[in-house]
mmCIF file of C-alpha atoms in Angstrom:
data_model
loop_
_atom_site.group_PDB
_atom_site.id
_atom_site.type_symbol
_atom_site.label_atom_id
_atom_site.label_comp_id
_atom_site.label_asym_id
_atom_site.label_seq_id
_atom_site.Cartn_x
_atom_site.Cartn_y
_atom_site.Cartn_z
ATOM 1 C CA ASP A 1 27.968 10.867 -21.746
ATOM 2 C CA ILE A 2 26.776 8.468 -19.046
ATOM 3 C CA LEU A 3 25.085 6.171 -21.575
ATOM 4 C CA ALA A 4 28.177 6.231 -23.763
ATOM 5 C CA GLU A 5 30.377 5.036 -20.905
ATOM 6 C CA ALA A 6 27.820 2.770 -19.220
ATOM 7 C CA PRO A 7 25.099 1.734 -21.694
ATOM 8 C CA ASN A 8 23.300 -0.476 -19.154
ATOM 9 C CA VAL A 9 22.929 2.196 -16.490
ATOM 10 C CA GLN A 10 19.467 2.702 -14.982
ATOM 11 C CA MET A 11 18.310 5.729 -12.992
ATOM 12 C CA LEU A 12 15.675 6.129 -10.300
ATOM 13 C CA VAL A 13 14.562 9.760 -10.112
ATOM 14 C CA THR A 14 12.017 11.024 -7.584
ATOM 15 C CA SER A 15 10.172 14.256 -8.194
ATOM 16 C CA ARG A 16 6.864 15.960 -7.540
ATOM 17 C CA ILE A 17 6.516 16.471 -11.281
ATOM 18 C CA PRO A 18 7.206 13.868 -14.014
ATOM 19 C CA LEU A 19 10.171 14.560 -16.262
ATOM 20 C CA ASP A 20 7.985 14.178 -19.365
ATOM 21 C CA LEU A 21 10.602 12.155 -21.194
ATOM 22 C CA GLN A 22 9.744 9.410 -23.653
ATOM 23 C CA GLU A 23 12.065 7.007 -21.849
ATOM 24 C CA GLU A 24 10.639 7.457 -18.357
ATOM 25 C CA TRP A 25 8.472 4.881 -16.599
ATOM 26 C CA ARG A 26 6.276 6.488 -13.964
ATOM 27 C CA TYR A 27 5.523 4.893 -10.614
ATOM 28 C CA THR A 28 3.315 6.803 -8.187
ATOM 29 C CA LEU A 29 4.576 6.418 -4.638
ATOM 30 C CA GLN A 30 1.934 5.826 -1.997
ATOM 31 C CA GLY A 31 2.123 6.344 1.750
ATOM 32 C CA MET A 32 3.182 3.597 4.117
ATOM 33 C CA THR A 33 0.743 0.789 4.882
ATOM 34 C CA LEU A 34 -2.175 2.006 6.988
ATOM 35 C CA PRO A 35 -3.460 0.087 10.008
ATOM 36 C CA GLU A 36 -7.069 -1.015 9.841
ATOM 37 C CA PRO A 37 -9.573 0.848 12.050
ATOM 38 C CA LEU A 38 -9.916 -0.883 15.389
ATOM 39 C CA ALA A 39 -13.233 -2.332 16.497
ATOM 40 C CA GLY A 40 -13.821 -3.771 19.937
ATOM 41 C CA ALA A 41 -11.187 -4.974 22.378
ATOM 42 C CA ILE A 42 -7.676 -5.788 21.199
ATOM 43 C CA ASP A 43 -5.706 -8.774 22.499
ATOM 44 C CA GLU A 44 -1.938 -9.302 22.711
ATOM 45 C CA ALA A 45 -1.802 -11.078 19.353
ATOM 46 C CA ALA A 46 -3.588 -8.206 17.622
ATOM 47 C CA LEU A 47 -1.309 -5.695 19.356
ATOM 48 C CA THR A 48 1.747 -7.574 18.095
ATOM 49 C CA THR A 49 0.345 -7.518 14.558
ATOM 50 C CA LEU A 50 -0.337 -3.799 14.857
ATOM 51 C CA GLN A 51 3.273 -3.177 15.911
ATOM 52 C CA GLN A 52 4.412 -4.689 12.617
ATOM 53 C CA ASN A 53 2.426 -2.211 10.530
ATOM 54 C CA SER A 54 4.899 0.115 8.791
ATOM 55 C CA SER A 55 3.100 3.381 9.652
ATOM 56 C CA VAL A 56 2.704 2.390 13.297
ATOM 57 C CA ALA A 57 6.299 1.146 13.522
ATOM 58 C CA LEU A 58 7.704 4.427 12.174
ATOM 59 C CA PHE A 59 5.521 6.513 14.492
ATOM 60 C CA VAL A 60 6.478 4.452 17.554
ATOM 61 C CA GLN A 61 10.177 4.387 16.667
ATOM 62 C CA THR A 62 10.284 8.166 16.200
ATOM 63 C CA GLY A 63 8.281 8.693 19.379
ATOM 64 C CA GLN A 64 10.784 6.635 21.357
ATOM 65 C CA ARG A 65 13.578 8.932 20.206
ATOM 66 C CA VAL A 66 11.983 11.852 22.042
ATOM 67 C CA ASP A 67 10.473 9.809 24.890
ATOM 68 C CA HIS A 68 12.280 6.540 25.583
ATOM 69 C CA GLN A 69 9.362 5.353 27.711
ATOM 70 C CA PHE A 70 6.850 5.602 24.882
ATOM 71 C CA ALA A 71 5.475 2.298 23.594
ATOM 72 C CA LEU A 72 2.427 0.993 21.782
ATOM 73 C CA THR A 73 -0.017 -0.245 24.412
ATOM 74 C CA ALA A 74 -3.625 -1.331 24.694
ATOM 75 C CA GLN A 75 -4.333 2.089 26.198
ATOM 76 C CA ASN A 76 -2.920 4.236 23.378
ATOM 77 C CA GLN A 77 -3.274 1.976 20.332
ATOM 78 C CA ARG A 78 -6.541 3.571 19.162
ATOM 79 C CA ASP A 79 -4.951 7.014 19.187
ATOM 80 C CA VAL A 80 -1.868 5.743 17.353
ATOM 81 C CA VAL A 81 -4.048 4.132 14.688
ATOM 82 C CA ALA A 82 -6.134 7.303 14.359
ATOM 83 C CA ILE A 83 -3.003 9.445 13.915
ATOM 84 C CA CYS A 84 -1.464 7.110 11.320
ATOM 85 C CA ARG A 85 -4.694 6.960 9.330
ATOM 86 C CA TYR A 86 -5.215 10.725 9.539
ATOM 87 C CA LEU A 87 -1.722 11.278 8.129
ATOM 88 C CA HIS A 88 -2.345 8.671 5.380
ATOM 89 C CA GLY A 89 0.955 6.967 6.171
ATOM 90 C CA LEU A 90 3.003 9.958 4.967
ATOM 91 C CA PRO A 91 6.488 9.229 6.400
ATOM 92 C CA LEU A 92 7.600 12.824 7.034
ATOM 93 C CA ALA A 93 4.266 13.712 8.638
ATOM 94 C CA LEU A 94 4.455 10.621 10.870
ATOM 95 C CA GLU A 95 7.939 11.581 12.029
ATOM 96 C CA LEU A 96 7.015 15.208 12.668
ATOM 97 C CA ALA A 97 3.866 14.197 14.538
ATOM 98 C CA ALA A 98 5.740 11.721 16.720
ATOM 99 C CA THR A 99 8.168 14.415 17.882
ATOM 100 C CA GLY A 100 5.159 16.006 19.581
ATOM 101 C CA LEU A 101 5.240 13.155 22.099
ATOM 102 C CA ALA A 102 8.050 15.034 23.815
ATOM 103 C CA GLN A 103 5.486 17.583 25.036
ATOM 104 C CA MET A 104 2.181 15.713 25.172
ATOM 105 C CA ARG A 105 0.625 12.315 25.636
ATOM 106 C CA CYS A 106 -0.560 10.305 22.653
ATOM 107 C CA ARG A 107 -4.207 11.064 23.413
ATOM 108 C CA GLU A 108 -3.469 14.792 23.587
ATOM 109 C CA LEU A 109 -1.584 14.637 20.292
ATOM 110 C CA ALA A 110 -4.455 12.858 18.545
ATOM 111 C CA THR A 111 -6.942 15.377 19.922
ATOM 112 C CA ALA A 112 -4.833 18.344 18.828
ATOM 113 C CA LEU A 113 -4.010 16.916 15.417
ATOM 114 C CA ILE A 114 -7.214 15.388 14.084
ATOM 115 C CA ARG A 115 -9.852 17.841 12.933
ATOM 116 C CA PRO A 116 -13.476 16.742 13.458
ATOM 117 C CA ASP A 117 -14.337 18.025 9.965
ATOM 118 C CA SER A 118 -11.532 16.181 8.174
ATOM 119 C CA SER A 119 -12.266 13.665 5.451
ATOM 120 C CA THR A 120 -10.429 10.978 7.450
ATOM 121 C CA CYS A 121 -11.783 11.655 10.927
ATOM 122 C CA GLN A 122 -12.297 8.411 12.843
ATOM 123 C CA THR A 123 -15.703 7.399 14.107
ATOM 124 C CA ALA A 124 -14.347 6.999 17.648
ATOM 125 C CA PRO A 125 -15.035 10.295 19.432
ATOM 126 C CA LEU A 126 -12.164 12.546 20.437
ATOM 127 C CA PRO A 127 -12.404 15.446 22.881
ATOM 128 C CA VAL A 128 -13.141 18.842 21.369
ATOM 129 C CA ARG A 129 -9.880 20.275 20.062
ATOM 130 C CA SER A 130 -8.767 23.851 20.373
ATOM 131 C CA GLY A 131 -5.666 26.003 19.915
ATOM 132 C CA GLU A 132 -3.147 25.286 17.173
ATOM 133 C CA ALA A 133 -4.036 24.139 13.679
ATOM 134 C CA PRO A 134 -2.915 20.599 12.756
ATOM 135 C CA LEU A 135 -0.127 21.903 10.532
ATOM 136 C CA ASP A 136 1.273 23.896 13.473
ATOM 137 C CA LEU A 137 2.069 20.600 15.188
ATOM 138 C CA LEU A 138 3.894 19.079 12.232
ATOM 139 C CA GLN A 139 7.239 20.804 12.561
ATOM 140 C CA THR A 140 10.573 20.258 14.250
ATOM 141 C CA SER A 141 13.650 22.214 15.301
ATOM 142 C CA LEU A 142 16.104 19.413 14.522
ATOM 143 C CA ARG A 143 19.247 21.101 13.246
ATOM 144 C CA ASN A 144 20.425 18.282 10.997
ATOM 145 C CA MET A 145 17.152 18.051 9.082
ATOM 146 C CA PRO A 146 16.936 20.047 5.812
ATOM 147 C CA ALA A 147 14.978 23.279 6.309
ATOM 148 C CA ARG A 148 12.458 22.275 3.646
ATOM 149 C CA HIS A 149 11.601 19.163 5.696
ATOM 150 C CA ARG A 150 11.327 20.777 9.121
ATOM 151 C CA ALA A 151 7.650 21.559 8.641
ATOM 152 C CA MET A 152 4.879 20.184 6.447
ATOM 153 C CA ARG A 153 4.017 23.773 5.544
ATOM 154 C CA ASN A 154 7.481 24.142 4.006
ATOM 155 C CA VAL A 155 6.893 21.080 1.841
ATOM 156 C CA PHE A 156 3.495 22.305 0.667
ATOM 157 C CA ALA A 157 4.704 25.888 0.156
ATOM 158 C CA TYR A 158 7.346 24.691 -2.289
ATOM 159 C CA SER A 159 4.774 22.779 -4.335
ATOM 160 C CA TRP A 160 2.403 25.757 -4.148
ATOM 161 C CA GLN A 161 4.987 27.989 -5.812
ATOM 162 C CA LEU A 162 5.081 25.649 -8.794
ATOM 163 C CA LEU A 163 1.396 26.254 -9.567
ATOM 164 C CA THR A 164 -0.062 28.876 -11.853
ATOM 165 C CA GLU A 165 -2.675 31.261 -10.462
ATOM 166 C CA GLN A 166 -5.464 29.213 -12.065
ATOM 167 C CA GLU A 167 -4.072 25.993 -10.599
ATOM 168 C CA GLN A 168 -3.801 27.561 -7.138
ATOM 169 C CA GLN A 169 -7.403 28.702 -7.343
ATOM 170 C CA ALA A 170 -8.538 25.244 -8.457
ATOM 171 C CA ALA A 171 -6.612 23.634 -5.581
ATOM 172 C CA MET A 172 -8.305 25.946 -3.062
ATOM 173 C CA GLN A 173 -11.696 25.090 -4.541
ATOM 174 C CA PHE A 174 -10.865 21.375 -4.478
ATOM 175 C CA ALA A 175 -10.075 21.727 -0.765
ATOM 176 C CA LEU A 176 -13.725 22.613 -0.117
ATOM 177 C CA PHE A 177 -14.614 19.007 -1.017
ATOM 178 C CA ARG A 178 -14.466 16.457 1.786
ATOM 179 C CA GLY A 179 -13.225 13.160 0.485
ATOM 180 C CA SER A 180 -12.941 12.260 -3.190
ATOM 181 C CA ALA A 181 -14.883 13.392 -6.246
ATOM 182 C CA ASP A 182 -15.143 12.419 -9.886
ATOM 183 C CA ARG A 183 -13.992 14.527 -12.817
ATOM 184 C CA ALA A 184 -17.487 15.758 -13.700
ATOM 185 C CA ALA A 185 -18.121 17.035 -10.164
ATOM 186 C CA LEU A 186 -14.790 18.830 -9.994
ATOM 187 C CA ALA A 187 -15.301 20.511 -13.350
ATOM 188 C CA ALA A 188 -18.826 21.621 -12.443
ATOM 189 C CA VAL A 189 -17.945 22.915 -8.983
ATOM 190 C CA THR A 190 -14.632 24.616 -9.737
ATOM 191 C CA GLY A 191 -15.610 25.900 -13.170
ATOM 192 C CA LYS A 192 -12.086 25.126 -14.368
ATOM 193 C CA ALA A 193 -11.022 23.437 -17.585
ATOM 194 C CA GLN A 194 -10.156 19.741 -17.517
ATOM 195 C CA SER A 195 -6.560 20.669 -18.307
ATOM 196 C CA THR A 196 -6.289 22.458 -14.954
ATOM 197 C CA LEU A 197 -7.284 19.319 -13.049
ATOM 198 C CA THR A 198 -4.837 17.344 -15.164
ATOM 199 C CA GLU A 199 -2.055 19.701 -14.096
ATOM 200 C CA LEU A 200 -2.920 19.287 -10.415
ATOM 201 C CA VAL A 201 -2.564 15.533 -10.861
ATOM 202 C CA HIS A 202 0.590 16.040 -12.927
ATOM 203 C CA LYS A 203 2.130 18.119 -10.125
ATOM 204 C CA SER A 204 1.174 15.583 -7.430
ATOM 205 C CA LEU A 205 -1.309 17.775 -5.556
ATOM 206 C CA VAL A 206 -4.243 15.540 -6.442
ATOM 207 C CA GLN A 207 -4.267 11.750 -6.764
ATOM 208 C CA ARG A 208 -6.476 9.661 -9.023
ATOM 209 C CA ASP A 209 -7.570 6.246 -7.791
ATOM 210 C CA GLY A 210 -8.430 3.143 -9.759
ATOM 211 C CA ASN A 211 -12.120 4.088 -9.824
ATOM 212 C CA GLY A 212 -11.530 7.364 -11.618
ATOM 213 C CA ARG A 213 -12.055 9.503 -8.520
ATOM 214 C CA PHE A 214 -9.733 12.265 -7.381
ATOM 215 C CA ALA A 215 -8.609 13.037 -3.846
ATOM 216 C CA MET A 216 -6.311 15.425 -2.012
ATOM 217 C CA HIS A 217 -4.232 14.477 1.026
ATOM 218 C CA GLU A 218 -5.954 15.792 4.149
ATOM 219 C CA LEU A 219 -2.909 17.804 5.255
ATOM 220 C CA LEU A 220 -2.615 19.428 1.839
ATOM 221 C CA ARG A 221 -6.332 20.137 1.971
ATOM 222 C CA GLN A 222 -5.813 22.016 5.241
ATOM 223 C CA PHE A 223 -2.946 23.974 3.679
ATOM 224 C CA CYS A 224 -5.106 24.948 0.693
ATOM 225 C CA LEU A 225 -7.903 26.068 3.012
ATOM 226 C CA GLU A 226 -5.375 28.264 4.802
ATOM 227 C CA GLN A 227 -4.352 29.785 1.476
ATOM 228 C CA LEU A 228 -8.015 30.421 0.704
ATOM 229 C CA ALA A 229 -8.378 32.261 4.021
ATOM 230 C CA VAL A 230 -5.269 34.341 3.304
ATOM 231 C CA LEU A 231 -6.606 35.209 -0.146
ATOM 232 C CA GLN A 232 -9.611 36.857 1.512
ATOM 233 C CA GLU A 233 -11.953 36.378 -1.428
ATOM 234 C CA PRO A 234 -15.240 35.294 0.171
ATOM 235 C CA ALA A 235 -16.930 35.394 -3.231
ATOM 236 C CA LEU A 236 -14.795 32.481 -4.443
ATOM 237 C CA THR A 237 -15.735 30.409 -1.401
ATOM 238 C CA THR A 238 -19.416 31.304 -1.669
ATOM 239 C CA VAL A 239 -19.671 30.554 -5.391
ATOM 240 C CA THR A 240 -17.815 27.265 -5.014
ATOM 241 C CA ARG A 241 -20.011 26.109 -2.132
ATOM 242 C CA GLN A 242 -23.152 27.059 -4.065
ATOM 243 C CA ARG A 243 -22.019 25.096 -7.118
ATOM 244 C CA HIS A 244 -21.160 22.171 -4.856
ATOM 245 C CA ALA A 245 -24.640 22.162 -3.292
ATOM 246 C CA ILE A 246 -26.432 22.554 -6.629
ATOM 247 C CA TYR A 247 -24.400 19.807 -8.313
ATOM 248 C CA TYR A 248 -25.021 17.207 -5.631
ATOM 249 C CA LEU A 249 -28.670 18.157 -5.174
ATOM 250 C CA GLN A 250 -29.180 17.596 -8.897
ATOM 251 C CA ALA A 251 -27.288 14.308 -8.720
ATOM 252 C CA LEU A 252 -29.471 13.211 -5.815
ATOM 253 C CA HIS A 253 -32.627 14.215 -7.687
ATOM 254 C CA GLU A 254 -31.561 12.314 -10.812
ATOM 255 C CA SER A 255 -30.821 9.183 -8.786
ATOM 256 C CA ASP A 256 -34.402 9.038 -7.427
#
């Protein structure tokens, strides 16, 4: 009916899962621009450039809403950069993280949020973290925000419900990887069919880069590890880790 009345109409539809229509053109949305890791001292010119980075700007702007005195400074810029890079420029995660500045300093937030074992952990040392899991910090009580967006766990839980049991298991196994992996490694370690990996990409839980490697957002990885712990199937974890070790030991041996 729409095309009949307005034949030149164009639609922009956003979804976790493609519509699978012949007419659709797919564009994968990436996170906001990430700041480069900082090395050495930073001068005023570099600080000004950093303020213009989209991830940093969103984090600072949201932080100022809960603490009007918050600003990007030479003292906190390394922590701000570390937080933005850890969150991969994910807008909702940046906003939720910044609301934590109402209760803690930027350094404390970075320490509480960034896991030492994460695939994106910065080389600059942070104090040993304890207490809440990173996902516990990424939530808000704002009344005018949709319930599904008040916590990163809510976002991931919705996507999790869209997966089959085999896809959920594959996602939990994928979470045991740190960083990216190629298709052969994932198939060997998870023991799942290629079609299962394809579905994880199709449903936006795993991203494929231009080099043919697959990666999972660090926050989603933490969520999947939580689901693995809830599942309470140590055999799955043990078998997956064994396959992982064997695969990469063989790859290392063959490269010699």
